[in-house]
């Protein structure tokens, strides 16, 4: 698991083990970490993140409980086979991700309006209009509101 990386915000109110668990669960459920992919050892990930091994071990235990990873003696820890049925989103995980994003955005100086605009922009399925090409006939490109604080 060299990429994508897991990051921990030690200033966050969310415990580090929960940040690790939520990020790894999201990487697995979105397919960025694939079935059978070997994960770093507890000690290696703890050293990489500058955390105690027990913190990473707790995150791994919770991921095992959720059946997202498997640990086998001699084979290491690997991403488990995901069920083929659609996964209902985990409300706690979604809340954790939203808090992490909000904390990072606030650290950049964004206010609530800026954060909501960024989320709406991220949810917008269409690409932003190109300044080099005019919009298709019959459509008008909406002017973007300037962002405050930049």
Coordinates of N, CA and C in Angstrom, one line a residue:
X1 N 0.9 -1.2 0.0 CA 0.0 0.0 0.0 C 0.9 1.2 0.0
X2 N 1.6 1.5 -1.1 CA 2.4 2.7 -1.2 C 1.5 3.9 -1.5
X3 N 0.6 3.8 -2.3 CA -0.4 4.8 -2.6 C -1.7 4.1 -2.7
X4 N -2.8 4.6 -2.3 CA -3.0 5.9 -1.6 C -2.6 5.9 -0.1
X5 N -2.3 7.0 0.4 CA -1.8 7.1 1.7 C -2.9 7.4 2.7
X6 N -2.7 7.0 3.9 CA -3.6 7.3 5.0 C -2.9 8.4 5.8
X7 N -3.7 9.4 6.2 CA -3.1 10.6 6.9 C -3.9 10.7 8.2
X8 N -3.2 11.2 9.2 CA -3.8 11.4 10.5 C -3.6 12.8 10.9
X9 N -4.7 13.5 11.3 CA -4.6 14.8 11.8 C -4.7 14.8 13.3
X10 N -3.5 15.0 13.9 CA -3.4 14.9 15.4 C -4.1 16.0 16.1
X11 N -4.5 17.1 15.4 CA -5.2 18.2 16.0 C -6.7 18.0 16.0
X12 N -7.2 16.9 15.3 CA -8.6 16.6 15.1 C -9.2 16.1 16.4
X13 N -10.5 16.3 16.6 CA -11.2 15.7 17.8 C -11.4 14.3 17.6
X14 N -11.3 13.8 16.3 CA -11.6 12.4 16.0 C -10.3 11.6 16.4
X15 N -10.5 10.5 17.1 CA -9.3 9.7 17.6 C -8.5 9.2 16.4
X16 N -7.2 9.1 16.5 CA -6.4 8.7 15.3 C -6.8 7.3 14.8
X17 N -7.1 6.3 15.7 CA -7.5 5.0 15.2 C -8.8 5.1 14.3
X18 N -9.7 6.0 14.7 CA -10.9 6.2 13.9 C -10.6 6.8 12.6
X19 N -9.7 7.7 12.5 CA -9.3 8.4 11.3 C -8.7 7.3 10.3
X20 N -7.9 6.4 10.9 CA -7.3 5.4 10.1 C -8.3 4.4 9.6
X21 N -9.2 4.0 10.5 CA -10.3 3.0 10.1 C -11.2 3.6 9.0
X22 N -11.6 4.8 9.2 CA -12.5 5.4 8.2 C -11.9 5.6 6.9
X23 N -10.6 6.1 6.8 CA -9.9 6.3 5.6 C -9.7 4.9 4.9
X24 N -9.2 3.9 5.6 CA -9.0 2.6 5.0 C -10.3 2.0 4.5
X25 N -11.3 2.1 5.3 CA -12.6 1.5 4.9 C -13.1 2.2 3.6
X26 N -12.9 3.5 3.5 CA -13.3 4.2 2.3 C -12.5 3.8 1.1
X27 N -11.2 3.6 1.3 CA -10.3 3.2 0.2 C -10.6 1.8 -0.3
X28 N -11.0 0.9 0.7 CA -11.4 -0.5 0.3 C -12.8 -0.5 -0.4
X29 N -13.7 0.2 0.1 CA -15.1 0.2 -0.5 C -15.1 0.9 -1.8
X30 N -14.2 1.9 -2.1 CA -14.2 2.5 -3.4 C -13.3 1.8 -4.4
X31 N -12.6 0.7 -3.9 CA -11.8 0.0 -4.9 C -10.4 0.5 -5.0
X32 N -10.0 1.5 -4.3 CA -8.7 2.0 -4.4 C -7.7 1.1 -3.7
X33 N -8.1 0.3 -2.8 CA -7.4 -0.8 -2.2 C -8.2 -2.0 -2.7
X34 N -7.6 -2.9 -3.4 CA -8.3 -4.0 -4.0 C -8.1 -5.3 -3.2
X35 N -9.1 -6.2 -3.5 CA -9.1 -7.5 -2.8 C -7.7 -8.2 -3.0
X36 N -7.3 -8.7 -1.8 CA -6.0 -9.4 -1.8 C -4.8 -8.5 -1.6
X37 N -4.9 -7.2 -1.8 CA -3.8 -6.3 -1.6 C -3.3 -6.3 -0.2
X38 N -2.0 -6.5 -0.1 CA -1.3 -6.5 1.2 C -1.2 -5.2 1.8
X39 N -1.6 -5.1 3.1 CA -1.5 -3.8 3.8 C -0.2 -3.8 4.6
X40 N 0.3 -2.6 5.0 CA 1.5 -2.5 5.8 C 1.2 -3.2 7.2
X41 N 2.3 -3.7 7.8 CA 2.2 -4.2 9.1 C 1.8 -3.1 10.1
X42 N 1.2 -3.5 11.2 CA 0.9 -2.6 12.3 C 2.0 -1.7 12.6
X43 N 3.2 -2.3 12.8 CA 4.4 -1.6 13.3 C 4.8 -0.6 12.2
X44 N 4.8 -1.1 10.9 CA 5.2 -0.2 9.8 C 4.3 1.0 9.7
X45 N 3.0 0.8 9.6 CA 2.0 1.9 9.5 C 2.2 2.9 10.7
X46 N 2.3 2.3 11.9 CA 2.5 3.1 13.1 C 3.7 4.0 13.0
X47 N 4.8 3.4 12.5 CA 6.1 4.2 12.3 C 5.9 5.3 11.2
X48 N 5.2 4.9 10.1 CA 5.0 5.9 9.0 C 4.2 7.0 9.5
X49 N 3.2 6.8 10.4 CA 2.3 7.8 10.8 C 2.7 8.5 12.1
X50 N 3.8 8.0 12.7 CA 4.3 8.5 14.0 C 3.3 8.3 15.2
X51 N 2.7 7.1 15.1 CA 1.7 6.7 16.2 C 2.2 5.5 16.9
X52 N 1.5 5.2 18.0 CA 1.8 4.0 18.8 C 1.2 2.8 18.0
X53 N 1.9 1.7 18.0 CA 1.4 0.5 17.3 C 0.0 0.1 17.8
X54 N -0.4 0.3 19.1 CA -1.7 0.0 19.6 C -2.8 0.7 18.9
X55 N -2.5 2.0 18.5 CA -3.5 2.8 17.8 C -3.8 2.2 16.4
X56 N -2.8 1.8 15.7 CA -3.0 1.1 14.4 C -3.7 -0.2 14.6
X57 N -3.2 -1.0 15.6 CA -3.8 -2.3 15.8 C -5.3 -2.2 16.1
X58 N -5.7 -1.2 16.8 CA -7.2 -1.0 17.1 C -7.9 -0.7 15.8
X59 N -7.4 0.1 14.9 CA -8.0 0.4 13.6 C -8.1 -0.9 12.8
X60 N -7.0 -1.7 12.8 CA -7.1 -3.0 12.0 C -8.1 -3.9 12.6
X61 N -8.2 -4.0 14.0 CA -9.2 -4.9 14.6 C -10.6 -4.5 14.2
X62 N -10.9 -3.2 14.1 CA -12.2 -2.7 13.7 C -12.5 -3.0 12.3
X63 N -11.4 -2.9 11.4 CA -11.6 -3.2 10.0 C -11.8 -4.7 9.8
X64 N -11.2 -5.5 10.7 CA -11.4 -7.0 10.6 C -12.8 -7.3 11.1
X65 N -13.3 -6.6 12.1 CA -14.7 -6.8 12.6 C -15.7 -6.5 11.5
X66 N -15.4 -5.5 10.7 CA -16.3 -5.1 9.6 C -16.1 -6.0 8.4
X67 N -15.2 -7.0 8.5 CA -14.9 -7.9 7.4 C -14.3 -7.2 6.2
X68 N -13.6 -6.2 6.4 CA -12.9 -5.5 5.3 C -11.5 -5.9 5.1
X69 N -10.9 -6.4 6.1 CA -9.5 -7.0 6.0 C -9.4 -8.3 6.7
X70 N -8.4 -9.1 6.4 CA -8.1 -10.4 7.0 C -6.7 -10.4 7.4
X71 N -6.4 -10.9 8.6 CA -5.0 -11.0 9.0 C -4.7 -12.5 9.3
X72 N -3.7 -13.0 8.6 CA -3.3 -14.4 8.7 C -1.9 -14.5 9.1
X73 N -1.6 -15.3 10.1 CA -0.2 -15.5 10.5 C 0.6 -16.0 9.3
X74 N 1.7 -15.3 9.0 CA 2.6 -15.6 7.9 C 2.2 -15.1 6.6
X75 N 1.0 -14.6 6.5 CA 0.5 -14.0 5.2 C 0.2 -12.5 5.3
X76 N 0.3 -12.0 6.5 CA 0.1 -10.6 6.7 C -1.4 -10.2 6.7
X77 N -1.6 -8.9 6.6 CA -2.9 -8.4 6.5 C -3.3 -8.0 5.1
X78 N -4.4 -8.4 4.6 CA -4.8 -8.2 3.2 C -6.2 -7.7 3.2
X79 N -6.6 -7.0 2.1 CA -7.9 -6.6 1.8 C -8.8 -7.8 1.6
X80 N -9.9 -7.9 2.3 CA -10.8 -9.1 2.2 C -11.7 -9.0 0.9
X81 N -12.3 -10.1 0.6 CA -13.3 -10.1 -0.5 C -14.5 -9.4 0.0
X82 N -14.9 -8.4 -0.8 CA -16.1 -7.6 -0.5 C -17.4 -8.3 -0.9
X83 N -18.4 -8.3 -0.2 CA -19.7 -8.9 -0.6 C -20.2 -8.2 -1.9
X84 N -20.8 -9.0 -2.8 CA -21.3 -8.5 -4.0 C -22.5 -7.6 -3.9
X85 N -23.2 -7.8 -2.8 CA -24.4 -6.9 -2.6 C -24.0 -5.5 -2.4
X86 N -24.9 -4.5 -2.8 CA -24.5 -3.1 -2.5 C -24.4 -2.8 -1.1
X87 N -23.5 -2.0 -0.8 CA -23.2 -1.6 0.6 C -23.9 -0.4 1.0
X88 N -24.7 -0.5 2.1 CA -25.4 0.7 2.6 C -24.3 1.5 3.3
X89 N -24.3 2.8 3.0 CA -23.2 3.6 3.6 C -23.2 3.6 5.1
X90 N -22.1 3.7 5.7 CA -21.9 3.7 7.1 C -22.0 5.2 7.6
X91 N -23.0 5.5 8.4 CA -23.3 6.8 8.8 C -22.1 7.4 9.6
X92 N -21.6 6.5 10.5 CA -20.4 7.0 11.3 C -19.2 7.3 10.5
X93 N -19.0 6.5 9.5 CA -17.9 6.7 8.6 C -18.1 8.0 7.8
X94 N -19.3 8.2 7.3 CA -19.6 9.4 6.6 C -19.4 10.7 7.4
X95 N -19.9 10.6 8.7 CA -19.7 11.7 9.6 C -18.2 12.0 9.9
X96 N -17.4 10.9 10.0 CA -16.0 11.1 10.2 C -15.3 11.8 9.1
X97 N -15.7 11.3 7.9 CA -15.1 11.9 6.7 C -15.5 13.4 6.5
X98 N -16.8 13.7 6.9 CA -17.2 15.1 6.8 C -16.5 15.9 7.8
X99 N -16.3 15.4 9.0 CA -15.6 16.2 10.1 C -14.1 16.4 9.6
X100 N -13.5 15.4 9.1 CA -12.1 15.5 8.6 C -12.0 16.6 7.6
X101 N -12.9 16.5 6.6 CA -12.9 17.5 5.5 C -13.1 18.9 6.1
X102 N -14.1 19.1 7.0 CA -14.4 20.4 7.6 C -13.3 20.9 8.4
X103 N -12.6 20.1 9.1 CA -11.4 20.5 9.9 C -10.3 21.0 9.0
X104 N -10.1 20.2 8.0 CA -9.0 20.6 7.0 C -9.4 21.9 6.3
X105 N -10.6 22.1 5.9 CA -11.0 23.3 5.2 C -11.0 24.5 6.2
X106 N -11.4 24.3 7.4 CA -11.3 25.4 8.4 C -9.8 25.8 8.6
X107 N -8.9 24.8 8.6 CA -7.5 25.1 8.8 C -7.0 26.0 7.7
X108 N -7.6 25.8 6.5 CA -7.2 26.7 5.3 C -7.8 28.0 5.4
X109 N -8.7 28.3 6.4 CA -9.4 29.6 6.5 C -10.7 29.6 5.9
X110 N -11.3 28.5 5.4 CA -12.6 28.5 4.8 C -13.7 28.7 5.8
X111 N -14.8 29.4 5.5 CA -15.9 29.6 6.4 C -17.0 28.5 5.9
X112 N -18.1 28.5 6.6 CA -19.1 27.6 6.3 C -19.6 27.7 4.8
X113 N -19.8 28.9 4.3 CA -20.2 29.1 2.9 C -19.2 28.5 1.9
X114 N -18.0 28.7 2.2 CA -16.9 28.2 1.3 C -16.9 26.7 1.3
X115 N -17.1 26.1 2.5 CA -17.1 24.6 2.6 C -18.3 24.0 1.9
X116 N -19.5 24.6 2.1 CA -20.7 24.1 1.4 C -20.5 24.3 -0.1
X117 N -20.0 25.4 -0.6 CA -19.7 25.5 -2.0 C -18.8 24.5 -2.6
X118 N -17.7 24.2 -1.8 CA -16.8 23.1 -2.3 C -17.5 21.8 -2.3
X119 N -18.3 21.5 -1.4 CA -19.1 20.2 -1.4 C -20.0 20.1 -2.6
X120 N -20.8 21.2 -2.8 CA -21.7 21.3 -3.9 C -20.9 21.1 -5.2
X121 N -19.8 21.8 -5.3 CA -19.0 21.7 -6.6 C -18.5 20.2 -6.8
X122 N -18.1 19.6 -5.7 CA -17.6 18.2 -5.8 C -18.7 17.2 -6.1
X123 N -20.0 17.5 -5.8 CA -21.1 16.7 -6.1 C -21.6 16.9 -7.5
X124 N -21.3 18.0 -8.1 CA -21.8 18.4 -9.4 C -21.2 17.4 -10.4
X125 N -22.0 16.6 -11.1 CA -21.5 15.6 -12.0 C -20.9 16.2 -13.3
X126 N -21.2 17.4 -13.7 CA -20.7 17.9 -14.9 C -19.3 18.6 -14.7
X127 N -18.5 18.6 -15.8 CA -17.2 19.3 -15.7 C -17.5 20.8 -15.7
X128 N -16.6 21.5 -15.1 CA -16.7 23.0 -15.1 C -16.6 23.5 -16.5
X129 N -17.4 24.6 -16.8 CA -17.3 25.1 -18.2 C -15.9 25.6 -18.5
X130 N -15.5 25.3 -19.7 CA -14.2 25.7 -20.1 C -14.2 27.1 -20.5
X131 N -13.2 27.9 -20.0 CA -13.2 29.3 -20.4 C -12.8 29.5 -21.9
X132 N -12.3 28.5 -22.5 CA -11.8 28.6 -23.9 C -12.9 28.3 -24.9
X133 N -13.9 27.5 -24.5 CA -15.0 27.1 -25.4 C -16.3 27.7 -24.9
X134 N -17.1 28.2 -25.8 CA -18.4 28.7 -25.4 C -19.3 27.5 -25.1
X135 N -20.3 27.7 -24.3 CA -21.3 26.7 -24.0 C -22.0 26.3 -25.2
X136 N -22.6 25.0 -25.3 CA -23.4 24.6 -26.5 C -24.5 25.6 -26.7
X137 N -25.0 25.6 -28.0 CA -26.1 26.5 -28.4 C -27.3 26.3 -27.4
X138 N -27.9 27.4 -27.0 CA -29.1 27.3 -26.2 C -28.7 27.2 -24.7
X139 N -27.5 27.0 -24.3 CA -27.1 27.0 -22.9 C -26.2 28.2 -22.6
X140 N -26.4 28.6 -21.4 CA -25.6 29.8 -20.9 C -24.8 29.3 -19.7
X141 N -23.5 29.6 -19.7 CA -22.7 29.3 -18.6 C -23.0 30.3 -17.4
X142 N -23.3 29.7 -16.3 CA -23.6 30.6 -15.1 C -22.3 31.2 -14.6
X143 N -22.3 32.4 -14.3 CA -21.0 33.0 -13.8 C -20.8 32.4 -12.4
X144 N -19.5 32.1 -12.1 CA -19.1 31.6 -10.8 C -19.0 32.7 -9.8
X145 N -19.5 32.5 -8.7 CA -19.3 33.5 -7.6 C -17.9 33.5 -7.1
X146 N -17.3 34.7 -7.0 CA -16.0 34.7 -6.5 C -15.9 34.2 -5.1
X147 N -14.8 33.5 -4.7 CA -14.7 33.0 -3.4 C -14.0 34.0 -2.5
X148 N -14.5 34.0 -1.3 CA -14.0 35.0 -0.3 C -12.7 34.4 0.3
X149 N -11.9 35.3 0.8 CA -10.7 34.9 1.6 C -9.6 34.3 0.8
X150 N -9.5 34.6 -0.5 CA -8.4 34.0 -1.3 C -7.5 35.1 -1.7

